CSV table of C-alpha atoms and ligand atoms in Angstrom, one decimal:
chain,number,residue,atom,x,y,z
A,1,MET,CA,120.3,115.0,83.4
A,2,ARG,CA,118.3,117.4,85.7
A,3,ILE,CA,115.3,116.0,87.6
A,4,GLY,CA,112.7,118.0,89.4
A,5,LEU,CA,111.1,116.3,92.4
A,6,ALA,CA,107.9,117.5,94.1
A,7,GLY,CA,107.1,116.3,97.7
A,8,VAL,CA,110.0,115.5,100.0
A,9,GLY,CA,108.2,113.5,102.7
A,10,ARG,CA,109.3,109.9,103.6
A,11,ILE,CA,109.5,108.5,100.0
A,12,GLY,CA,110.3,111.8,98.3
A,13,ALA,CA,113.4,112.5,100.4
A,14,PHE,CA,114.5,108.9,99.9
A,15,HIS,CA,114.0,109.0,96.1
A,16,ALA,CA,115.8,112.4,95.9
A,17,SER,CA,118.8,110.8,97.6
A,18,THR,CA,118.7,107.8,95.4
A,19,LEU,CA,118.4,109.9,92.2
A,20,ALA,CA,121.3,112.2,93.3
A,21,GLY,CA,123.5,109.1,93.6
A,22,LEU,CA,122.8,107.9,90.1
A,23,ASP,CA,125.5,108.4,87.4
A,24,ALA,CA,122.9,109.6,84.9
A,25,VAL,CA,121.7,112.4,87.2
A,26,ASP,CA,123.6,115.7,87.4
A,27,GLU,CA,121.2,117.6,89.6
A,28,VAL,CA,118.0,117.1,91.6
A,29,VAL,CA,115.8,120.1,92.3
A,30,VAL,CA,113.2,119.7,95.0
A,31,ALA,CA,110.1,121.6,96.2
A,32,ASP,CA,107.3,120.8,98.6
A,33,LEU,CA,104.1,122.5,99.9
A,34,ASP,CA,106.1,122.8,103.1
A,35,ALA,CA,108.9,125.1,101.7
A,36,GLY,CA,110.9,124.8,105.0
A,37,LEU,CA,111.0,121.1,104.7
A,38,ALA,CA,112.1,121.3,101.1
A,39,ARG,CA,114.9,123.7,102.1
A,40,ARG,CA,116.0,121.3,105.0
A,41,VAL,CA,116.0,118.2,102.8
A,42,ALA,CA,117.9,120.1,100.1
A,43,ALA,CA,120.5,121.3,102.6
A,44,ASP,CA,120.9,117.9,104.2
A,45,GLN,CA,121.4,116.1,100.8
A,46,GLY,CA,123.2,118.9,98.9
A,47,LEU,CA,120.3,119.3,96.4
A,48,ALA,CA,118.9,122.3,94.6
A,49,VAL,CA,115.6,123.7,95.8
A,50,GLU,CA,112.8,125.9,94.5
A,51,GLY,CA,110.6,127.9,96.8
A,52,ASP,CA,107.3,126.4,95.6
A,53,LEU,CA,105.8,124.0,93.1
A,54,ASP,CA,105.0,126.7,90.5
A,55,ALA,CA,108.6,127.8,90.4
A,56,LEU,CA,109.7,124.2,89.9
A,57,LEU,CA,107.2,123.5,87.2
A,58,ALA,CA,108.1,126.8,85.4
A,59,ARG,CA,111.7,125.7,84.9
A,60,ASP,CA,112.5,124.9,81.3
A,61,ASP,CA,115.7,122.8,82.0
A,62,LEU,CA,114.2,119.7,83.5
A,63,ASP,CA,114.7,116.4,81.8
A,64,GLY,CA,112.4,114.5,84.0
A,65,PHE,CA,110.0,115.0,86.9
A,66,VAL,CA,109.3,112.9,90.0
A,67,ILE,CA,106.0,113.3,91.9
A,68,THR,CA,106.1,112.0,95.5
A,69,THR,CA,103.6,114.3,97.1
A,70,ALA,CA,100.7,113.1,99.2
A,71,THR,CA,98.3,111.1,97.1
A,72,THR,CA,95.6,113.8,96.8
A,73,ALA,CA,98.1,116.3,95.3
A,74,ARG,CA,99.4,114.0,92.6
A,75,ALA,CA,96.7,114.1,89.9
A,76,GLU,CA,97.0,117.9,89.4
A,77,LEU,CA,100.8,117.7,89.2
A,78,LEU,CA,100.7,114.9,86.7
A,79,ARG,CA,98.3,116.8,84.5
A,80,ARG,CA,100.7,119.7,84.6
A,81,THR,CA,103.9,117.8,83.8
A,82,VAL,CA,102.3,115.8,81.0
A,83,ALA,CA,100.9,119.1,79.5
A,84,ALA,CA,104.4,120.5,79.7
A,85,GLY,CA,105.7,117.3,77.9
A,86,ILE,CA,108.1,116.3,80.7
A,87,PRO,CA,108.7,112.6,81.2
A,88,THR,CA,107.4,111.9,84.7
A,89,PHE,CA,107.9,109.3,87.4
A,90,CYS,CA,104.8,109.3,89.6
A,91,GLU,CA,104.4,107.4,92.9
A,92,LYS,CA,101.5,105.0,93.2
A,93,PRO,CA,98.6,105.4,93.1
A,94,VAL,CA,98.6,108.2,90.5
A,95,ALA,CA,95.5,109.7,91.9
A,96,ALA,CA,93.2,109.3,95.0
A,97,THR,CA,90.1,108.4,93.1
A,98,LEU,CA,89.1,106.1,90.2
A,99,PRO,CA,87.5,108.8,88.0
A,100,GLU,CA,90.8,110.8,88.2
A,101,THR,CA,92.9,107.8,87.5
A,102,ILE,CA,90.7,107.0,84.4
A,103,GLU,CA,91.0,110.6,83.3
A,104,LEU,CA,94.8,110.6,83.7
A,105,THR,CA,95.1,107.4,81.8
A,106,THR,CA,93.3,109.0,78.8
A,107,ILE,CA,95.3,112.2,79.1
A,108,VAL,CA,98.7,110.4,79.3
A,109,GLU,CA,97.9,108.0,76.5
A,110,SER,CA,96.7,110.6,74.1
A,111,ALA,CA,99.6,113.0,75.0
A,112,GLY,CA,102.2,110.2,74.4
A,113,VAL,CA,104.4,111.6,77.2
A,114,PRO,CA,106.2,108.8,79.0
A,115,VAL,CA,104.9,108.3,82.6
A,116,HIS,CA,106.5,105.6,84.8
A,117,VAL,CA,104.5,104.7,88.0
A,118,GLY,CA,106.3,103.7,91.1
A,119,PHE,CA,105.6,100.0,91.6
A,120,GLN,CA,109.2,99.1,92.6
A,121,ARG,CA,108.5,95.4,93.1
A,122,ARG,CA,108.7,95.0,89.3
A,123,PHE,CA,112.5,95.7,89.8
A,124,ASP,CA,112.9,93.4,92.8
A,125,VAL,CA,115.1,90.3,92.0
A,126,GLY,CA,112.8,87.9,93.8
A,127,TYR,CA,109.6,89.0,92.1
A,128,ARG,CA,111.3,88.9,88.8
A,129,ARG,CA,112.5,85.4,89.3
A,130,ALA,CA,109.0,84.3,90.3
A,131,ARG,CA,107.7,85.9,87.1
A,132,GLU,CA,110.3,83.9,85.1
A,133,ALA,CA,109.4,80.7,86.9
A,134,VAL,CA,105.7,81.2,85.9
A,135,ALA,CA,106.5,82.1,82.3
A,136,SER,CA,109.0,79.2,81.8
A,137,GLY,CA,106.5,76.7,83.0
A,138,GLU,CA,108.9,75.3,85.7
A,139,LEU,CA,106.2,75.6,88.3
A,140,GLY,CA,103.7,73.6,86.2
A,141,VAL,CA,100.1,74.9,86.5
A,142,VAL,CA,99.9,77.7,89.1
A,143,HIS,CA,96.9,77.0,91.3
A,144,ALA,CA,97.3,79.4,94.2
A,145,ILE,CA,99.3,82.6,95.2
A,146,ARG,CA,99.7,84.2,98.5
A,147,ALA,CA,100.7,87.8,98.5
A,148,LEU,CA,101.2,90.1,101.5
A,149,THR,CA,102.2,93.6,102.6
A,150,HIS,CA,102.6,93.8,106.3
A,151,ASP,CA,104.1,97.1,107.6
A,152,GLN,CA,105.9,97.0,110.9
A,153,GLU,CA,104.4,100.3,112.1
A,154,PRO,CA,101.5,102.4,111.0
A,155,PRO,CA,102.1,105.7,109.1
A,156,HIS,CA,101.6,109.0,110.9
A,157,ALA,CA,97.9,109.8,111.6
A,158,ALA,CA,97.7,112.7,109.1
A,159,TYR,CA,98.8,110.3,106.3
A,160,VAL,CA,95.8,108.0,106.6
A,161,PRO,CA,92.9,110.3,105.5
A,162,THR,CA,94.7,111.2,102.2
A,163,SER,CA,96.1,107.7,101.5
A,164,GLY,CA,93.1,106.3,99.7
A,165,GLY,CA,92.7,103.5,102.2
A,166,ILE,CA,94.7,100.3,102.8
A,167,PHE,CA,93.7,98.6,99.5
A,168,ARG,CA,94.6,101.6,97.3
A,169,ASP,CA,97.7,102.5,99.4
A,170,CYS,CA,99.2,99.1,100.4
A,171,SER,CA,97.6,96.1,98.7
A,172,VAL,CA,97.7,97.9,95.4
A,173,HIS,CA,101.4,96.8,95.3
A,174,ASP,CA,100.3,93.2,95.6
A,175,PHE,CA,97.6,93.7,92.9
A,176,ASP,CA,100.2,95.1,90.5
A,177,ILE,CA,102.8,92.5,91.2
A,178,VAL,CA,100.3,89.6,90.9
A,179,ARG,CA,99.5,90.9,87.4
A,180,PHE,CA,103.2,91.3,86.6
A,181,VAL,CA,104.2,87.8,87.9
A,182,THR,CA,101.3,85.9,86.4
A,183,GLY,CA,100.5,87.9,83.2
A,184,GLN,CA,96.8,87.4,84.2
A,185,GLU,CA,94.1,90.0,85.0
A,186,VAL,CA,91.9,89.9,88.1
A,187,ALA,CA,88.4,88.7,87.4
A,188,THR,CA,86.7,88.9,90.8
A,189,VAL,CA,87.5,89.9,94.4
A,190,SER,CA,86.1,89.3,97.9
A,191,ALA,CA,87.5,91.5,100.6
A,192,THR,CA,87.2,92.4,104.2
A,193,GLY,CA,89.0,94.5,106.9
A,194,ALA,CA,89.3,95.0,110.6
A,195,ASN,CA,90.5,97.6,113.1
A,196,LYS,CA,92.3,96.6,116.3
A,197,GLY,CA,94.8,99.4,116.3
A,198,ALA,CA,94.8,103.2,116.5
A,199,ALA,CA,91.4,104.9,116.3
A,200,PHE,CA,92.5,107.2,113.5
A,201,PHE,CA,92.1,104.4,110.9
A,202,GLY,CA,88.4,103.9,111.7
A,203,GLU,CA,87.9,107.7,112.0
A,204,ALA,CA,89.2,108.0,108.4
A,205,GLY,CA,86.8,105.2,107.2
A,206,ASP,CA,89.9,102.9,106.8
A,207,VAL,CA,90.9,99.6,108.3
A,208,ASP,CA,94.4,98.7,109.7
A,209,THR,CA,94.3,95.1,108.5
A,210,ALA,CA,92.7,93.7,105.4
A,211,ALA,CA,92.3,90.5,103.4
A,212,ALA,CA,91.2,89.9,99.9
A,213,ILE,CA,90.6,86.8,97.8
A,214,LEU,CA,91.2,87.4,94.1
A,215,THR,CA,90.2,85.0,91.2
A,216,LEU,CA,92.4,85.6,88.1
A,217,ASP,CA,91.2,85.2,84.6
A,218,ASP,CA,92.7,81.7,84.4
A,219,ASP,CA,91.1,80.6,87.7
A,220,THR,CA,94.2,81.0,89.8
A,221,LEU,CA,93.2,81.9,93.4
A,222,VAL,CA,95.1,84.6,95.2
A,223,THR,CA,95.0,85.7,98.8
A,224,ALA,CA,96.3,89.2,99.6
A,225,THR,CA,96.7,90.4,103.1
A,226,ALA,CA,97.8,93.8,104.5
A,227,THR,CA,98.3,95.1,107.9
A,228,ARG,CA,99.8,98.2,109.5
A,229,TYR,CA,100.8,96.3,112.6
A,230,SER,CA,103.5,93.6,111.9
A,231,GLY,CA,105.6,94.3,115.0
A,232,GLY,CA,108.0,91.5,114.1
A,233,GLY,CA,109.2,93.4,111.0
A,234,HIS,CA,108.3,94.8,107.6
A,235,ASP,CA,107.0,91.7,105.9
A,236,VAL,CA,106.4,91.7,102.1
A,237,ARG,CA,106.3,88.3,100.4
A,238,MET,CA,104.7,86.2,97.7
A,239,GLU,CA,104.3,82.5,97.4
A,240,VAL,CA,103.5,81.0,94.0
A,241,MET,CA,102.2,77.4,94.3
A,242,GLY,CA,102.3,75.2,91.2
A,243,SER,CA,101.5,71.6,90.2
A,244,VAL,CA,105.3,70.9,89.8
A,245,ALA,CA,107.0,73.3,92.2
A,246,SER,CA,106.5,76.4,94.3
A,247,VAL,CA,108.6,79.5,94.8
A,248,ALA,CA,108.6,82.1,97.6
A,249,VAL,CA,109.6,85.7,97.2
A,250,GLY,CA,111.1,87.3,100.4
A,251,LEU,CA,112.0,84.0,102.0
A,252,ASP,CA,115.5,85.0,103.2
A,253,ALA,CA,117.4,85.6,106.4
A,254,SER,CA,115.5,88.9,107.0
A,255,LEU,CA,112.1,87.1,107.0
A,256,ALA,CA,109.9,88.7,109.7
A,257,LEU,CA,108.7,85.3,111.1
A,258,ARG,CA,110.0,83.0,113.8
A,259,SER,CA,109.6,79.3,113.4
A,260,ALA,CA,107.3,77.6,115.8
A,261,GLU,CA,109.2,74.3,115.2
A,262,GLU,CA,111.7,72.8,117.6
A,263,GLY,CA,115.4,73.5,116.8
A,264,VAL,CA,114.8,75.6,113.7
A,265,THR,CA,116.9,78.8,113.8
A,266,PHE,CA,116.1,80.2,110.4
A,267,PRO,CA,115.6,83.0,109.8
A,268,THR,CA,118.7,84.6,111.3
A,269,GLY,CA,117.8,88.3,110.7
A,270,PRO,CA,118.0,91.2,111.0
A,271,VAL,CA,114.5,91.9,109.8
A,272,HIS,CA,113.6,94.8,107.6
A,273,ALA,CA,112.0,97.8,109.5
A,274,ASN,CA,110.4,99.4,106.5
A,275,PHE,CA,109.9,99.5,102.7
A,276,MET,CA,113.1,101.5,102.2
A,277,GLN,CA,115.2,98.7,103.7
A,278,ARG,CA,113.3,95.9,102.1
A,279,PHE,CA,113.4,97.4,98.6
A,280,ARG,CA,116.5,99.5,98.5
A,281,ALA,CA,118.0,97.8,95.5
A,282,ALA,CA,114.7,97.8,93.7
A,283,TYR,CA,114.2,101.5,94.2
A,284,VAL,CA,117.7,102.1,92.7
A,285,ALA,CA,116.9,99.9,89.7
A,286,GLU,CA,113.5,101.6,89.3
A,287,LEU,CA,114.9,105.1,89.2
A,288,THR,CA,117.7,104.1,87.0
A,289,ALA,CA,115.1,102.8,84.6
A,290,PHE,CA,113.2,106.1,84.9
A,291,CYS,CA,116.3,107.9,83.7
A,292,ASP,CA,116.3,105.6,80.7
A,293,VAL,CA,112.6,106.4,80.2
A,294,ALA,CA,113.3,110.1,80.5
A,295,ALA,CA,116.1,109.8,78.0
A,296,GLY,CA,113.8,108.1,75.5
A,297,ARG,CA,115.9,104.8,75.6
A,298,VAL,CA,113.1,102.5,77.0
A,299,ALA,CA,109.4,102.4,77.2
A,300,SER,CA,107.7,103.0,80.6
A,301,PRO,CA,108.1,99.7,82.6
A,302,CYS,CA,104.9,100.5,84.5
A,303,THR,CA,102.4,102.7,82.7
A,304,VAL,CA,99.4,104.7,84.0
A,305,ARG,CA,97.2,102.0,82.5
A,306,ASP,CA,99.0,99.4,84.6
A,307,ALA,CA,98.4,101.6,87.6
A,308,LEU,CA,94.7,101.9,86.6
A,309,GLN,CA,94.4,98.1,86.5
A,310,ALA,CA,95.8,97.7,90.0
A,311,PHE,CA,93.7,100.6,91.2
A,312,ARG,CA,90.5,99.0,89.8
A,313,VAL,CA,91.3,95.9,91.8
A,314,ALA,CA,91.7,98.1,94.9
A,315,GLU,CA,88.5,99.8,94.1
A,316,ALA,CA,86.7,96.5,93.8
A,317,CYS,CA,88.1,95.4,97.2
A,318,GLU,CA,86.7,98.6,98.8
A,319,ILE,CA,83.3,98.0,97.3
A,320,SER,CA,83.4,94.3,98.4
A,321,ARG,CA,84.4,95.4,102.0
A,322,ALA,CA,81.7,98.0,102.2
A,323,GLU,CA,78.9,95.9,100.7
A,324,GLY,CA,80.0,92.4,102.0
A,325,ARG,CA,79.8,90.7,98.6
A,326,PRO,CA,82.1,89.4,95.8
A,327,VAL,CA,82.7,92.1,93.1
A,328,ALA,CA,83.5,91.4,89.5
A,329,LEU,CA,86.2,93.7,88.0
A,330,ALA,CA,83.8,94.2,85.1
A,331,GLU,CA,81.6,96.2,87.5
A,332,VAL,CA,84.5,98.8,88.0
A,333,ALA,CA,84.8,101.6,85.5
A,334,ASP,CA,87.7,101.4,83.0
A,335,ALA,CA,89.4,103.8,80.6
A,336,PRO,CA,88.6,103.4,76.9
A,337,VAL,CA,91.5,102.0,74.9
A,338,ALA,CA,92.7,104.5,72.4
A,339,ASP,CA,93.0,103.4,68.7
A,340,ALA,CA,96.4,105.2,68.3
A,341,PRO,CA,99.4,103.0,69.1
A,342,ALA,CA,101.5,104.2,72.2
A,343,ALA,CA,104.2,106.6,71.2
A,344,ASP,CA,106.8,104.4,72.8
A,345,ALA,CA,105.8,101.2,71.1
A,346,ALA,CA,109.1,101.0,69.2
A,347,LEU,CA,111.3,101.4,72.3
A,348,GLY,CA,113.0,98.6,74.3
A,349,SER,CA,111.7,97.3,77.6
A,350,ALA,CA,113.1,98.1,81.1
A,351,VAL,CA,111.7,95.0,82.7
B,1,NAD,N1,106.3,102.9,96.2
B,1,NAD,C1,106.5,102.8,97.5
B,1,NAD,O1,107.0,101.9,98.0
B,1,NAD,C2,105.9,103.9,98.4
B,1,NAD,C3,106.3,104.0,99.7
B,1,NAD,C4,105.9,105.0,100.5
B,1,NAD,C5,105.0,105.9,100.0
B,1,NAD,N2,104.6,105.8,98.7
B,1,NAD,C6,103.6,106.8,98.1
B,1,NAD,O2,104.2,108.1,98.1
B,1,NAD,C7,103.3,109.1,98.6
B,1,NAD,C8,103.9,109.9,99.6
B,1,NAD,O3,104.1,109.1,100.7
B,1,NAD,P1,105.0,109.6,102.0
B,1,NAD,O4,105.1,108.4,102.9
B,1,NAD,O5,106.3,110.1,101.4
B,1,NAD,O6,104.1,110.7,102.6
B,1,NAD,P2,104.5,111.9,103.5
B,1,NAD,O7,103.3,112.4,104.1
B,1,NAD,O8,105.7,111.6,104.3
B,1,NAD,O9,105.0,113.0,102.4
B,1,NAD,C9,104.2,113.7,101.5
B,1,NAD,C10,104.8,115.0,101.2
B,1,NAD,O10,104.0,115.7,100.2
B,1,NAD,C11,104.0,117.0,100.5
B,1,NAD,N3,102.8,117.6,99.8
B,1,NAD,C12,101.5,117.5,100.1
B,1,NAD,N4,100.8,118.2,99.2
B,1,NAD,C13,101.6,118.8,98.3
B,1,NAD,C14,101.5,119.6,97.2
B,1,NAD,N5,100.3,120.0,96.8
B,1,NAD,N6,102.6,120.0,96.6
B,1,NAD,C15,103.8,119.6,97.0
B,1,NAD,N7,104.0,118.8,98.0
B,1,NAD,C16,102.9,118.4,98.7
B,1,NAD,C17,103.9,117.1,102.0
B,1,NAD,O11,104.2,118.4,102.5
B,1,NAD,C18,104.9,116.0,102.4
B,1,NAD,O12,106.2,116.5,102.5
B,1,NAD,C19,102.0,108.3,99.0
B,1,NAD,O13,101.0,108.5,98.1
B,1,NAD,C20,102.4,106.8,99.0
B,1,NAD,O14,101.4,106.1,98.4
B,1,NAD,C21,105.1,104.8,97.9
């Protein structure tokens, strides 16, 4: 299988190396707006390279395409890969704006080309166990959930203005995984944010730390926090609190917390420094699943409509933060649901 990959920054170079290590993948061909960077990454990792995006997209020998460019460059690329009929893995969020995400949902669903969006937590063992625990009823009635995404260090300054903001860029992972774990949709949100770090967040209209309260359709309450300044380590967790039992995702030796209690030595570390360390196994499983999607063996385990739902929650949070009021998801535009069944309805599931 030959995979084209556009955008070899932090996550793109990492995904390229993961893909190249998979048995199903014979060749990875990369390109980037920065052609020199693409050549360097290709040389470092022993990958094939094209001089620009047009040359990569013009190839007729690609079995799948991976889009890991900056957020603002993804919508146009996704339109082009779907028009060319190439099964595509696209990092989250699929586009920088809600109208574009809605438009892409309609395009992808009517084209019937499989598109798998990069919410890797769906492949993380802990989140999957939490999902099973909710579905099996072993937690009893779930009353509250705490979800968090705390980065150890901020991204580079140039990343922030094109990121879509902390809710669309970071918390969107929590919004997706809350839907995945609970099977519920978000009904309302109340959100706020603050800046106590680098000035470039505020200059981009963004915040470096944010909090949201979500009410799910079944009245479960969720708190979701995100910060770019978790100096103690990359900290991504979820607690699901039920009437019978509760489970925690990410409560292991690498937990980026120190106990304030006397004599408690847990956790023993080392902590994770970034998302690549925290989710290494999940990224491998996710891209393995994408190869199955591209080969037509399974349906997309995370569709553009899933991505749209998480994006709508992020959008509602931005409105809530800006206007200082609770926002109902019903206020946020959605994509019409097509009558035609999805082309992959008969395929198996990767999750
Ligand atoms: N799923 C995850 O865990 C995860 C983790 C990190 C980043 N991401 C997502 O991946 C995206 C990229 O993040 P990153 O940290 O790698 O950013 P980055 O800034 O390190 O890399 C982005 C790359 O895209 C390239 N690029 C920009 N415009 C382009 C265009 N028009 N054509 C081709 N290449 C172009 C840039 O030259 C750069 O190499 C972000 O949108 C982010 O949301 C997802």
